[in-house]
Coordinates of C-alpha atoms and ligand atoms in Angstrom, one line a residue:
E1 CA 24.6 2.4 13.7
V2 CA 23.8 0.2 11.0
Q3 CA 27.1 -2.0 11.3
E4 CA 26.2 -2.5 15.0
L5 CA 22.5 -3.6 14.2
L6 CA 24.2 -6.1 11.4
Q7 CA 26.5 -7.9 14.1
T8 CA 23.7 -8.6 16.3
L9 CA 21.9 -10.2 13.1
E10 CA 22.0 -14.0 12.1
Q11 CA 24.2 -14.2 8.9
Q12 CA 24.4 -16.7 5.9
T13 CA 25.9 -17.4 2.4
N14 CA 23.8 -17.3 -0.5
W15 CA 24.4 -20.1 -2.7
D16 CA 26.2 -17.6 -5.1
G17 CA 28.5 -16.4 -2.3
S18 CA 26.5 -13.3 -1.5
P19 CA 26.1 -12.4 2.1
L20 CA 22.7 -12.7 3.5
V21 CA 21.1 -11.3 7.0
K22 CA 18.3 -12.6 8.8
Y23 CA 16.0 -9.5 9.2
D24 CA 12.4 -9.8 10.6
G25 CA 12.5 -13.2 9.5
F26 CA 13.9 -12.8 5.8
W27 CA 17.2 -13.4 4.2
L28 CA 18.2 -10.3 3.0
P29 CA 21.1 -9.3 1.1
A30 CA 23.8 -7.8 3.0
L31 CA 24.7 -5.4 0.6
F32 CA 21.4 -3.8 0.3
F33 CA 20.8 -4.0 4.2
R34 CA 21.8 -0.1 4.9
S35 CA 19.6 0.8 2.0
I36 CA 16.6 -1.4 3.3
L37 CA 17.2 0.3 6.5
S38 CA 16.9 4.0 5.4
F39 CA 14.0 3.1 2.9
Q40 CA 12.1 2.2 5.6
K41 CA 12.8 5.3 7.9
Y42 CA 12.7 7.8 5.2
F43 CA 10.1 7.0 2.7
K44 CA 6.9 9.0 2.5
A45 CA 4.1 6.9 0.1
K46 CA 1.7 9.2 -1.5
D47 CA -2.0 8.0 -1.8
S48 CA -1.6 8.2 -5.8
D49 CA 2.4 5.5 -5.6
V50 CA 2.1 2.4 -7.4
I51 CA 4.4 0.2 -5.9
L52 CA 5.6 -2.8 -7.8
T53 CA 6.6 -5.6 -5.3
S54 CA 7.9 -8.9 -6.7
F55 CA 9.9 -12.0 -5.5
P56 CA 13.2 -11.5 -7.6
K57 CA 13.1 -13.2 -10.8
S58 CA 9.7 -13.0 -11.1
G59 CA 8.9 -11.1 -14.0
T60 CA 9.3 -7.4 -12.4
T61 CA 10.8 -6.1 -15.7
W62 CA 7.5 -7.2 -17.9
S63 CA 5.5 -5.6 -14.8
K64 CA 7.5 -2.4 -14.9
A65 CA 6.7 -2.1 -18.7
L66 CA 3.3 -3.0 -18.2
N67 CA 2.4 -0.7 -15.5
Y68 CA 4.6 2.2 -17.0
S69 CA 2.7 1.7 -20.3
I70 CA -1.1 1.5 -18.3
V71 CA -0.3 4.6 -16.3
N72 CA 1.4 6.7 -19.0
R73 CA -1.1 5.8 -21.8
N74 CA -2.3 9.3 -22.1
V75 CA 1.3 11.1 -21.9
Y76 CA 2.7 8.8 -24.7
A77 CA 1.7 7.3 -27.9
I78 CA 2.7 3.6 -28.1
D79 CA 5.0 4.4 -31.1
Q80 CA 6.6 7.2 -28.8
S81 CA 6.9 4.7 -25.6
P82 CA 10.0 6.0 -23.8
L83 CA 10.2 2.0 -23.5
L84 CA 11.7 2.1 -27.1
T85 CA 14.6 4.2 -25.7
C86 CA 15.0 3.0 -21.9
N87 CA 15.5 0.1 -20.1
P88 CA 12.5 -0.4 -17.8
H89 CA 14.3 -0.4 -14.7
A90 CA 15.5 3.3 -15.8
L91 CA 11.7 4.4 -16.1
V92 CA 10.4 2.5 -12.8
P93 CA 13.2 2.6 -10.2
P94 CA 14.0 0.1 -7.4
L95 CA 13.7 1.5 -3.9
E96 CA 16.4 0.0 -2.3
H97 CA 18.4 -1.5 -5.0
D98 CA 18.9 2.3 -6.3
L99 CA 17.3 5.0 -5.0
Y100 CA 18.0 4.3 -1.2
Y101 CA 21.1 2.7 -2.0
L102 CA 22.6 5.9 -4.1
Q103 CA 21.7 7.9 -1.0
D104 CA 19.8 7.4 2.3
N105 CA 17.7 10.3 2.4
P106 CA 16.7 10.9 -1.7
D107 CA 14.6 14.1 -3.0
L108 CA 11.8 11.9 -4.6
G109 CA 9.4 14.7 -4.1
N110 CA 10.0 16.3 -7.6
I111 CA 9.1 13.3 -9.6
P112 CA 5.4 13.7 -11.1
S113 CA 2.5 11.8 -9.9
P114 CA 1.6 9.0 -10.1
R115 CA 4.9 7.7 -9.0
I116 CA 5.9 4.1 -9.9
F117 CA 8.5 2.6 -8.0
S118 CA 9.6 -1.2 -7.4
S119 CA 11.2 -3.2 -4.6
H120 CA 11.8 -7.1 -3.6
I121 CA 11.4 -6.6 0.0
P122 CA 8.9 -8.7 2.1
F123 CA 5.5 -6.9 2.7
N124 CA 6.3 -6.9 6.8
V125 CA 9.8 -5.1 6.0
L126 CA 7.9 -2.6 3.6
P127 CA 7.7 1.1 5.1
A128 CA 4.8 1.9 7.3
S129 CA 3.3 4.4 4.8
I130 CA 3.4 2.1 2.0
R131 CA 0.9 -0.2 4.2
E132 CA -0.8 2.5 5.5
S133 CA -1.4 5.0 2.9
K134 CA -3.9 4.5 0.1
C135 CA -1.2 3.8 -2.5
K136 CA -1.5 0.6 -4.5
I137 CA 0.7 -2.3 -4.2
I138 CA 0.8 -4.8 -7.1
Y139 CA 2.7 -8.0 -6.3
L140 CA 4.1 -10.4 -8.8
C141 CA 5.3 -14.0 -8.0
R142 CA 6.0 -17.2 -10.0
N143 CA 6.3 -20.9 -10.1
P144 CA 9.4 -21.2 -7.3
L145 CA 11.2 -23.3 -9.6
D146 CA 11.2 -21.3 -12.4
Q147 CA 12.3 -18.4 -10.2
F148 CA 15.3 -20.6 -9.0
I149 CA 16.4 -21.4 -12.2
S150 CA 16.2 -18.0 -13.6
H151 CA 18.2 -16.3 -10.7
R152 CA 21.0 -18.8 -11.0
H153 CA 21.2 -18.0 -14.5
F154 CA 21.2 -14.3 -13.9
S155 CA 23.8 -14.8 -10.9
L156 CA 26.1 -16.8 -12.8
K157 CA 25.9 -14.5 -16.2
N158 CA 26.3 -11.6 -13.7
K159 CA 29.0 -13.0 -11.4
F160 CA 28.3 -10.8 -8.6
Q161 CA 30.8 -12.7 -6.3
N162 CA 33.9 -12.8 -8.5
D163 CA 36.3 -14.2 -6.0
V164 CA 33.5 -17.0 -4.9
V165 CA 32.9 -20.5 -6.6
P166 CA 29.2 -20.6 -6.5
L167 CA 27.7 -24.0 -4.7
E168 CA 26.7 -26.8 -7.2
L169 CA 23.2 -27.1 -8.5
D170 CA 21.9 -29.8 -6.1
E171 CA 23.3 -27.7 -3.2
A172 CA 21.9 -24.7 -4.0
F173 CA 18.5 -26.3 -4.5
D174 CA 19.1 -28.0 -1.0
R175 CA 19.5 -23.9 0.3
F176 CA 16.6 -23.0 -1.7
C177 CA 14.3 -25.8 -0.1
Q178 CA 15.2 -24.6 3.6
G179 CA 14.5 -21.1 2.4
I180 CA 17.9 -19.6 2.5
H181 CA 18.0 -17.7 -0.5
S182 CA 18.0 -13.7 -1.2
S183 CA 14.5 -12.3 0.0
G184 CA 13.8 -16.1 1.2
P185 CA 12.0 -17.7 2.5
F186 CA 10.1 -17.4 -0.7
W187 CA 6.7 -19.1 0.7
D188 CA 6.6 -16.2 3.6
H189 CA 7.5 -13.7 1.0
M190 CA 4.5 -15.0 -1.1
L191 CA 2.1 -15.2 1.7
G192 CA 3.0 -12.1 3.2
F193 CA 1.8 -10.4 0.1
W194 CA -0.9 -13.1 -0.4
N195 CA -2.6 -12.4 3.1
A196 CA -2.3 -8.8 2.4
H197 CA -4.3 -9.3 -0.7
L198 CA -7.3 -11.3 1.1
K199 CA -7.5 -8.5 3.7
N200 CA -7.5 -5.8 1.2
P201 CA -7.8 -6.7 -2.3
E202 CA -8.5 -3.2 -3.3
K203 CA -5.2 -2.3 -1.8
V204 CA -2.5 -5.3 -2.9
L205 CA -3.2 -6.9 -6.5
F206 CA -1.6 -10.6 -6.4
L207 CA -0.4 -11.5 -10.1
K208 CA 1.5 -14.6 -11.0
Y209 CA 3.6 -14.9 -13.7
E210 CA 2.4 -17.8 -15.5
D211 CA -1.2 -16.0 -15.5
L212 CA 0.1 -13.2 -17.3
K213 CA 1.5 -15.6 -19.7
E214 CA -1.7 -17.3 -20.2
D215 CA -3.9 -14.2 -21.0
I216 CA -1.8 -11.0 -21.0
A217 CA -5.0 -8.9 -22.2
F218 CA -7.0 -9.9 -19.3
H219 CA -4.4 -9.0 -16.8
I220 CA -3.6 -5.8 -18.5
R221 CA -7.3 -4.7 -18.1
K222 CA -7.2 -6.0 -14.7
I223 CA -4.4 -3.8 -13.7
A224 CA -6.0 -0.6 -15.1
E225 CA -8.7 -1.3 -13.0
F226 CA -7.3 -1.9 -9.9
L227 CA -5.3 1.5 -10.4
G228 CA -8.3 3.2 -11.1
Y229 CA -7.7 3.5 -14.9
P230 CA -9.9 1.3 -16.5
F231 CA -9.7 1.2 -20.7
T232 CA -12.4 3.4 -21.8
E233 CA -14.6 2.3 -25.0
E234 CA -12.7 4.7 -27.5
E235 CA -9.2 2.9 -25.9
E236 CA -10.9 -0.4 -26.5
K237 CA -11.7 0.5 -29.9
Q238 CA -8.3 1.6 -30.8
G239 CA -6.8 -1.6 -29.5
L240 CA -4.6 0.0 -26.9
V241 CA -4.4 -2.9 -24.5
E242 CA -3.6 -5.3 -27.7
Q243 CA -0.8 -2.6 -28.6
I244 CA 0.5 -2.5 -24.7
A245 CA 0.9 -6.2 -24.6
K246 CA 2.7 -6.4 -27.6
L247 CA 5.0 -3.3 -26.6
C248 CA 5.8 -5.2 -23.3
S249 CA 6.3 -8.5 -24.8
F250 CA 9.4 -10.5 -24.0
E251 CA 10.4 -10.5 -27.8
N252 CA 9.9 -7.0 -28.1
L253 CA 11.6 -5.7 -25.4
K254 CA 14.4 -8.2 -25.6
N255 CA 15.3 -7.4 -28.9
L256 CA 15.2 -3.6 -28.8
E257 CA 18.4 -2.1 -29.1
V258 CA 18.4 -0.4 -25.6
N259 CA 18.2 -3.6 -23.8
R260 CA 20.8 -5.5 -25.8
S261 CA 23.7 -4.4 -24.5
G262 CA 24.6 -1.9 -21.4
Y263 CA 24.0 -2.3 -17.8
V264 CA 21.6 -1.4 -15.2
H265 CA 23.0 0.3 -12.1
G266 CA 26.2 0.3 -13.7
V267 CA 26.9 -3.8 -12.6
V268 CA 24.1 -5.8 -14.1
E269 CA 24.1 -6.8 -17.8
K270 CA 20.7 -5.6 -19.2
S271 CA 20.5 -8.5 -21.8
S272 CA 20.5 -10.9 -18.3
F273 CA 16.8 -9.6 -18.0
F274 CA 16.0 -11.2 -20.9
R275 CA 16.7 -14.9 -21.0
K276 CA 13.8 -17.1 -22.1
G277 CA 10.8 -16.0 -20.5
K278 CA 8.9 -19.1 -20.6
V279 CA 7.2 -21.2 -18.0
G280 CA 8.4 -24.8 -16.9
D281 CA 12.0 -24.1 -18.1
W282 CA 13.0 -26.0 -14.8
T283 CA 11.9 -29.3 -16.1
N284 CA 15.3 -28.8 -18.2
Y285 CA 17.5 -28.9 -15.1
L286 CA 16.0 -30.3 -12.0
T287 CA 15.4 -34.1 -11.5
P288 CA 11.8 -35.4 -11.0
A289 CA 12.9 -36.7 -7.0
M290 CA 13.6 -32.6 -6.7
A291 CA 10.5 -31.9 -7.9
E292 CA 8.9 -34.4 -5.8
R293 CA 10.5 -32.9 -2.6
F294 CA 9.3 -29.7 -3.8
R295 CA 5.6 -30.6 -3.8
E296 CA 5.9 -31.9 -0.5
I297 CA 7.4 -28.2 0.5
M298 CA 4.6 -26.8 -1.2
E299 CA 2.0 -28.5 0.1
I300 CA 3.5 -27.8 3.7
K301 CA 3.8 -24.3 3.7
F302 CA 0.9 -23.4 1.1
G303 CA -1.5 -25.9 1.9
G304 CA -5.2 -24.5 3.2
T305 CA -3.9 -20.9 2.4
G306 CA -5.4 -20.9 -0.9
L307 CA -2.0 -20.0 -2.7
M308 CA -0.5 -23.0 -4.8
F309 CA 1.6 -23.7 -8.0
K310 CA 1.4 -26.1 -10.4
I311 CA 4.4 -28.4 -10.8
Ligands
LIG1 P1 13.8 -16.3 -17.5 O1 15.3 -16.4 -16.7 O2 13.2 -17.8 -16.8 O3 14.2 -16.6 -18.8 P2 13.1 -10.2 -13.4 O4 12.5 -9.2 -14.2 O5 12.1 -10.2 -11.8 O6 14.3 -10.2 -13.0 O7 12.7 -11.6 -13.8 C1 13.1 -12.0 -15.3 C2 12.4 -13.1 -15.6 O8 11.1 -12.8 -16.2 C3 13.6 -13.6 -16.8 O9 13.0 -15.0 -16.8 C4 13.1 -13.2 -18.0 O10 13.6 -13.8 -19.1 C5 11.7 -12.9 -17.6 N1 11.1 -11.6 -18.5 C6 11.8 -10.2 -18.8 N2 10.9 -9.7 -19.6 C7 10.0 -10.5 -19.8 C8 8.7 -10.3 -20.5 N3 8.7 -8.9 -21.3 N4 7.6 -11.2 -20.7 C9 7.7 -12.3 -20.2 N5 8.9 -12.7 -19.3 C10 10.0 -11.6 -19.4

């Protein structure tokens, strides 16, 4: 059934050689097409669920660590946090990349509430029960040029397509500008969640990596309030917000023994989720002419929407 549907869809090759299929207007990784359909079909959201959505390589790992710590702050003391011994992706499982990849209809009913999951799929592709229930959606995106550079390092390091020579940077960038990349076009991915946020800000929180970098304490409080667990005066006095910020910081997570070696899902190097953790790294790779072309694209795609990125 899935194979039959696949054959009717437009196909492309991502710049790293991985196959993409066009579904509901988005270039989705063919590898996960079956699991995306299963996720759509079988997942039943509970009102207490927290769904961490993001554009790939926008800081998903950070978002997982932060949300896990915020939600479980009364369960584990900071110095006993499971983050100290488990990779964030093991604590907050990806829906289409893990749970629905391993099984068509996994039993998620026994996971204690509030359940926290992650997904990269676009807003309009999410299962109806996520959009229609009272569960919360937290979306994280990032300056697309930093995202592109981050993704490039990630794919090249993990060599997902052993037998394929990836496109050179300028050709890969050209594809990116056309919106042909995993979960692309990025503008439609972001605008889907942006519009959902504008329509219902209690349901969808919209975050940018750069803003989190600028003031993480502010955003930890904002997430906690959004989820309905604001920090109490007592917790504020204890400095819990700052402790969570420190626990989840790039330096701390990167240097933890558990994140330094080994793999996520058996194939992705854990260390590859922690590279530089900086804003503006794209300037080390892309030319001013590329940036200019990109500014024009953003003007066309984001102009008048209220969403924009500084480059
Ligand atoms: P860089 O490649 O630019 O360093 P994702 O988690 O969505 O795969 O995104 C990975 C990007 O987030 C990488 O960006 C990674 O270094 C960065 N990152 C991971 N953990 C982080 C943290 N705790 N704080 C800030 N950035 C983090």
